[in-house]
PDB file of N, CA and C in Angstrom:
ATOM      1  N   UNK D   4     193.172 -55.397  11.420  1.00  0.00           N
ATOM      2  CA  UNK D   4     194.175 -56.154  12.078  1.00  0.00           C
ATOM      3  C   UNK D   4     195.128 -55.186  12.747  1.00  0.00           C
ATOM      4  N   UNK D   5     195.513 -55.550  13.667  1.00  0.00           N
ATOM      5  CA  UNK D   5     196.330 -54.860  14.600  1.00  0.00           C
ATOM      6  C   UNK D   5     197.742 -54.531  14.120  1.00  0.00           C
ATOM      7  N   UNK D   6     198.175 -53.559  13.975  1.00  0.00           N
ATOM      8  CA  UNK D   6     199.286 -52.561  13.242  1.00  0.00           C
ATOM      9  C   UNK D   6     199.001 -52.328  12.162  1.00  0.00           C
ATOM     10  N   UNK D   7     198.155 -52.193  11.496  1.00  0.00           N
ATOM     11  CA  UNK D   7     197.638 -52.334   9.977  1.00  0.00           C
ATOM     12  C   UNK D   7     197.207 -50.600   9.898  1.00  0.00           C
ATOM     13  N   UNK D   8     197.431 -49.935   9.246  1.00  0.00           N
ATOM     14  CA  UNK D   8     196.715 -48.489   8.770  1.00  0.00           C
ATOM     15  C   UNK D   8     196.977 -48.041   7.943  1.00  0.00           C
ATOM     16  N   UNK D   9     195.870 -47.198   7.043  1.00  0.00           N
ATOM     17  CA  UNK D   9     196.193 -46.654   5.534  1.00  0.00           C
ATOM     18  C   UNK D   9     197.279 -46.101   5.559  1.00  0.00           C
ATOM     19  N   UNK D  10     197.277 -45.927   4.480  1.00  0.00           N
ATOM     20  CA  UNK D  10     198.825 -45.296   3.565  1.00  0.00           C
ATOM     21  C   UNK D  10     198.067 -43.807   3.432  1.00  0.00           C
ATOM     22  N   UNK D  11     199.432 -43.057   4.080  1.00  0.00           N
ATOM     23  CA  UNK D  11     198.811 -41.595   3.559  1.00  0.00           C
ATOM     24  C   UNK D  11     200.082 -41.187   2.725  1.00  0.00           C
ATOM     25  N   UNK D  12     200.664 -42.026   1.709  1.00  0.00           N
ATOM     26  CA  UNK D  12     201.491 -41.423   0.569  1.00  0.00           C
ATOM     27  C   UNK D  12     200.743 -40.724  -0.269  1.00  0.00           C
ATOM     28  N   UNK D  13     200.969 -39.562  -0.856  1.00  0.00           N
ATOM     29  CA  UNK D  13     200.428 -38.852  -2.185  1.00  0.00           C
ATOM     30  C   UNK D  13     201.607 -38.980  -3.216  1.00  0.00           C
ATOM     31  N   UNK D  14     200.582 -39.586  -4.141  1.00  0.00           N
ATOM     32  CA  UNK D  14     201.685 -39.613  -5.828  1.00  0.00           C
ATOM     33  C   UNK D  14     200.895 -38.453  -6.343  1.00  0.00           C
ATOM     34  N   UNK D  15     201.920 -37.655  -7.066  1.00  0.00           N
ATOM     35  CA  UNK D  15     201.532 -36.235  -7.519  1.00  0.00           C
ATOM     36  C   UNK D  15     200.804 -36.384  -8.874  1.00  0.00           C
ATOM     37  N   UNK D  16     199.586 -35.596  -9.440  1.00  0.00           N
ATOM     38  CA  UNK D  16     199.287 -35.682 -10.624  1.00  0.00           C
ATOM     39  C   UNK D  16     200.331 -34.910 -11.753  1.00  0.00           C
ATOM     40  N   UNK D  17     200.900 -35.563 -12.406  1.00  0.00           N
ATOM     41  CA  UNK D  17     202.100 -35.195 -13.017  1.00  0.00           C
ATOM     42  C   UNK D  17     201.911 -35.954 -14.522  1.00  0.00           C
ATOM     43  N   UNK D  18     202.520 -35.129 -15.507  1.00  0.00           N
ATOM     44  CA  UNK D  18     202.590 -35.915 -16.814  1.00  0.00           C
ATOM     45  C   UNK D  18     203.056 -36.781 -17.033  1.00  0.00           C
ATOM     46  N   UNK D  19     204.466 -36.833 -16.042  1.00  0.00           N
ATOM     47  CA  UNK D  19     205.278 -38.272 -16.186  1.00  0.00           C
ATOM     48  C   UNK D  19     204.500 -39.548 -15.481  1.00  0.00           C
ATOM     49  N   UNK D  20     203.511 -39.322 -14.460  1.00  0.00           N
ATOM     50  CA  UNK D  20     202.915 -40.622 -14.037  1.00  0.00           C
ATOM     51  C   UNK D  20     201.904 -40.978 -14.808  1.00  0.00           C
ATOM     52  N   UNK D  21     201.292 -39.935 -15.990  1.00  0.00           N
ATOM     53  CA  UNK D  21     200.536 -40.478 -17.131  1.00  0.00           C
ATOM     54  C   UNK D  21     200.996 -41.161 -17.864  1.00  0.00           C
ATOM     55  N   UNK D  22     202.412 -40.646 -18.452  1.00  0.00           N
ATOM     56  CA  UNK D  22     203.249 -41.476 -19.449  1.00  0.00           C
ATOM     57  C   UNK D  22     203.676 -42.705 -19.176  1.00  0.00           C
ATOM     58  N   UNK D  23     203.348 -43.123 -17.806  1.00  0.00           N
ATOM     59  CA  UNK D  23     203.841 -44.531 -17.202  1.00  0.00           C
ATOM     60  C   UNK D  23     203.231 -45.759 -18.477  1.00  0.00           C
ATOM     61  N   UNK D  24     201.685 -45.125 -18.493  1.00  0.00           N
ATOM     62  CA  UNK D  24     200.530 -46.236 -19.246  1.00  0.00           C
ATOM     63  C   UNK D  24     201.230 -46.025 -20.679  1.00  0.00           C
ATOM     64  N   UNK D  25     201.603 -45.050 -20.921  1.00  0.00           N
ATOM     65  CA  UNK D  25     201.984 -44.706 -22.601  1.00  0.00           C
ATOM     66  C   UNK D  25     203.365 -45.503 -22.905  1.00  0.00           C
ATOM     67  N   UNK D  26     204.353 -45.276 -21.926  1.00  0.00           N
ATOM     68  CA  UNK D  26     205.349 -46.089 -22.159  1.00  0.00           C
ATOM     69  C   UNK D  26     205.526 -47.663 -21.433  1.00  0.00           C
ATOM     70  N   UNK D  27     204.439 -47.899 -20.968  1.00  0.00           N
ATOM     71  CA  UNK D  27     204.345 -49.353 -20.164  1.00  0.00           C
ATOM     72  C   UNK D  27     205.730 -49.305 -19.359  1.00  0.00           C
ATOM     73  N   UNK D  28     206.391 -48.580 -18.746  1.00  0.00           N
ATOM     74  CA  UNK D  28     207.400 -48.521 -18.135  1.00  0.00           C
ATOM     75  C   UNK D  28     207.189 -47.914 -16.780  1.00  0.00           C
ATOM     76  N   UNK D  29     208.251 -48.335 -15.716  1.00  0.00           N
ATOM     77  CA  UNK D  29     208.201 -47.499 -14.307  1.00  0.00           C
ATOM     78  C   UNK D  29     208.708 -46.032 -14.613  1.00  0.00           C
ATOM     79  N   UNK D  30     208.609 -45.438 -13.537  1.00  0.00           N
ATOM     80  CA  UNK D  30     208.822 -44.077 -13.915  1.00  0.00           C
ATOM     81  C   UNK D  30     210.599 -43.934 -13.839  1.00  0.00           C
ATOM     82  N   UNK D  31     211.072 -44.753 -13.142  1.00  0.00           N
ATOM     83  CA  UNK D  31     212.561 -44.694 -13.412  1.00  0.00           C
ATOM     84  C   UNK D  31     213.145 -45.077 -14.808  1.00  0.00           C
ATOM     85  N   UNK D  32     212.202 -45.630 -15.628  1.00  0.00           N
ATOM     86  CA  UNK D  32     212.783 -45.875 -16.898  1.00  0.00           C
ATOM     87  C   UNK D  32     212.628 -45.027 -17.896  1.00  0.00           C
ATOM     88  N   UNK D  33     212.215 -43.992 -17.782  1.00  0.00           N
ATOM     89  CA  UNK D  33     211.994 -42.846 -18.818  1.00  0.00           C
ATOM     90  C   UNK D  33     212.247 -41.203 -17.988  1.00  0.00           C
ATOM     91  N   UNK D  34     212.262 -41.212 -17.025  1.00  0.00           N
ATOM     92  CA  UNK D  34     212.101 -39.999 -15.871  1.00  0.00           C
ATOM     93  C   UNK D  34     213.535 -39.783 -15.397  1.00  0.00           C
ATOM     94  N   UNK D  35     214.192 -38.677 -14.941  1.00  0.00           N
ATOM     95  CA  UNK D  35     215.451 -38.361 -14.307  1.00  0.00           C
ATOM     96  C   UNK D  35     214.656 -38.748 -12.991  1.00  0.00           C
ATOM     97  N   UNK D  36     215.923 -39.082 -11.889  1.00  0.00           N
ATOM     98  CA  UNK D  36     215.946 -39.445 -10.463  1.00  0.00           C
ATOM     99  C   UNK D  36     215.285 -38.566 -10.115  1.00  0.00           C
ATOM    100  N   UNK D  37     215.512 -37.156 -10.350  1.00  0.00           N
ATOM    101  CA  UNK D  37     214.932 -35.932  -9.331  1.00  0.00           C
ATOM    102  C   UNK D  37     213.725 -35.602  -9.900  1.00  0.00           C
ATOM    103  N   UNK D  38     212.794 -36.245 -10.678  1.00  0.00           N
ATOM    104  CA  UNK D  38     211.630 -36.092 -10.504  1.00  0.00           C
ATOM    105  C   UNK D  38     210.573 -36.455  -9.542  1.00  0.00           C
ATOM    106  N   UNK D  39     209.961 -35.797  -9.056  1.00  0.00           N
ATOM    107  CA  UNK D  39     209.241 -35.736  -7.826  1.00  0.00           C
ATOM    108  C   UNK D  39     208.214 -36.852  -7.472  1.00  0.00           C
ATOM    109  N   UNK D  40     208.027 -37.377  -8.841  1.00  0.00           N
ATOM    110  CA  UNK D  40     207.047 -38.540  -8.983  1.00  0.00           C
ATOM    111  C   UNK D  40     207.846 -39.898  -8.391  1.00  0.00           C
ATOM    112  N   UNK D  41     209.167 -39.556  -9.046  1.00  0.00           N
ATOM    113  CA  UNK D  41     209.936 -41.031  -8.571  1.00  0.00           C
ATOM    114  C   UNK D  41     210.023 -41.397  -7.135  1.00  0.00           C
ATOM    115  N   UNK D  42     210.392 -40.013  -6.149  1.00  0.00           N
ATOM    116  CA  UNK D  42     210.415 -39.850  -4.913  1.00  0.00           C
ATOM    117  C   UNK D  42     208.887 -40.424  -4.214  1.00  0.00           C
ATOM    118  N   UNK D  43     208.068 -40.217  -4.799  1.00  0.00           N
ATOM    119  CA  UNK D  43     206.471 -40.547  -4.386  1.00  0.00           C
ATOM    120  C   UNK D  43     206.535 -42.194  -4.403  1.00  0.00           C
ATOM    121  N   UNK D  44     206.636 -42.378  -5.390  1.00  0.00           N
ATOM    122  CA  UNK D  44     206.465 -43.967  -5.546  1.00  0.00           C
ATOM    123  C   UNK D  44     207.347 -44.484  -4.881  1.00  0.00           C
ATOM    124  N   UNK D  45     208.578 -43.948  -4.917  1.00  0.00           N
ATOM    125  CA  UNK D  45     209.706 -44.698  -3.715  1.00  0.00           C
ATOM    126  C   UNK D  45     209.012 -44.603  -1.961  1.00  0.00           C
ATOM    127  N   UNK D  46     208.686 -43.701  -1.880  1.00  0.00           N
ATOM    128  CA  UNK D  46     208.023 -43.409  -0.324  1.00  0.00           C
ATOM    129  C   UNK D  46     206.651 -44.361  -0.234  1.00  0.00           C
ATOM    130  N   UNK D  47     206.166 -44.674  -1.141  1.00  0.00           N
ATOM    131  CA  UNK D  47     204.633 -45.500  -1.407  1.00  0.00           C
ATOM    132  C   UNK D  47     205.056 -46.770  -1.285  1.00  0.00           C
ATOM    133  N   UNK D  48     206.425 -47.279  -1.951  1.00  0.00           N
ATOM    134  CA  UNK D  48     206.628 -48.632  -1.671  1.00  0.00           C
ATOM    135  C   UNK D  48     207.575 -48.775  -0.294  1.00  0.00           C
ATOM    136  N   UNK D  49     208.228 -47.895  -0.017  1.00  0.00           N
ATOM    137  CA  UNK D  49     208.712 -47.720   1.991  1.00  0.00           C
ATOM    138  C   UNK D  49     207.500 -48.291   2.525  1.00  0.00           C
ATOM    139  N   UNK D  50     206.241 -47.221   2.456  1.00  0.00           N
ATOM    140  CA  UNK D  50     205.097 -47.515   3.238  1.00  0.00           C
ATOM    141  C   UNK D  50     204.766 -49.124   2.860  1.00  0.00           C
ATOM    142  N   UNK D  51     204.856 -49.542   1.855  1.00  0.00           N
ATOM    143  CA  UNK D  51     203.517 -50.729   1.683  1.00  0.00           C
ATOM    144  C   UNK D  51     205.046 -51.876   2.436  1.00  0.00           C
ATOM    145  N   UNK D  52     205.987 -51.669   2.220  1.00  0.00           N
ATOM    146  CA  UNK D  52     207.023 -52.665   2.784  1.00  0.00           C
ATOM    147  C   UNK D  52     207.110 -52.634   4.363  1.00  0.00           C
ATOM    148  N   UNK D  53     206.664 -51.409   4.975  1.00  0.00           N
ATOM    149  CA  UNK D  53     206.635 -51.303   6.760  1.00  0.00           C
ATOM    150  C   UNK D  53     205.271 -51.733   6.918  1.00  0.00           C
ATOM    151  N   UNK D  54     204.193 -51.720   6.071  1.00  0.00           N
ATOM    152  CA  UNK D  54     202.893 -52.530   6.528  1.00  0.00           C
ATOM    153  C   UNK D  54     202.983 -54.046   6.419  1.00  0.00           C
ATOM    154  N   UNK D  55     203.578 -54.566   5.380  1.00  0.00           N
ATOM    155  CA  UNK D  55     203.982 -55.926   5.113  1.00  0.00           C
ATOM    156  C   UNK D  55     204.521 -56.650   6.649  1.00  0.00           C
ATOM    157  N   UNK D  56     205.910 -55.831   6.950  1.00  0.00           N
ATOM    158  CA  UNK D  56     206.685 -56.215   8.092  1.00  0.00           C
ATOM    159  C   UNK D  56     206.094 -56.386   9.392  1.00  0.00           C
ATOM    160  N   UNK D  57     204.798 -55.370   9.734  1.00  0.00           N
ATOM    161  CA  UNK D  57     204.160 -55.241  10.593  1.00  0.00           C
ATOM    162  C   UNK D  57     203.028 -56.349  10.567  1.00  0.00           C
ATOM    163  N   UNK D  58     202.652 -56.690   9.212  1.00  0.00           N
ATOM    164  CA  UNK D  58     201.916 -58.142   9.205  1.00  0.00           C
ATOM    165  C   UNK D  58     202.360 -59.122   9.785  1.00  0.00           C
ATOM    166  N   UNK D  59     203.740 -59.601   9.552  1.00  0.00           N
ATOM    167  CA  UNK D  59     204.496 -60.655   9.532  1.00  0.00           C
ATOM    168  C   UNK D  59     204.872 -60.845  10.857  1.00  0.00           C
ATOM    169  N   UNK D  60     204.959 -59.692  11.642  1.00  0.00           N
ATOM    170  CA  UNK D  60     205.519 -59.807  13.116  1.00  0.00           C
ATOM    171  C   UNK D  60     204.113 -59.887  14.207  1.00  0.00           C
ATOM    172  N   UNK D  61     202.969 -59.563  13.517  1.00  0.00           N
ATOM    173  CA  UNK D  61     201.633 -59.291  14.310  1.00  0.00           C
ATOM    174  C   UNK D  61     201.325 -60.861  14.770  1.00  0.00           C
TER     175      UNK D  61
END
């Protein structure tokens, strides 16, 4: 597909990421906003939205 590429966002290996399964909540439900994993997931979601936007306009 034209305009679509692999995402290059890295999600850190962190205990807070592992706890999402334990608590069954998104990171923002039980970690501080300053947690680096929160920023990583926000960046991932932004990248997904950009890819979807490219698909819609292609």
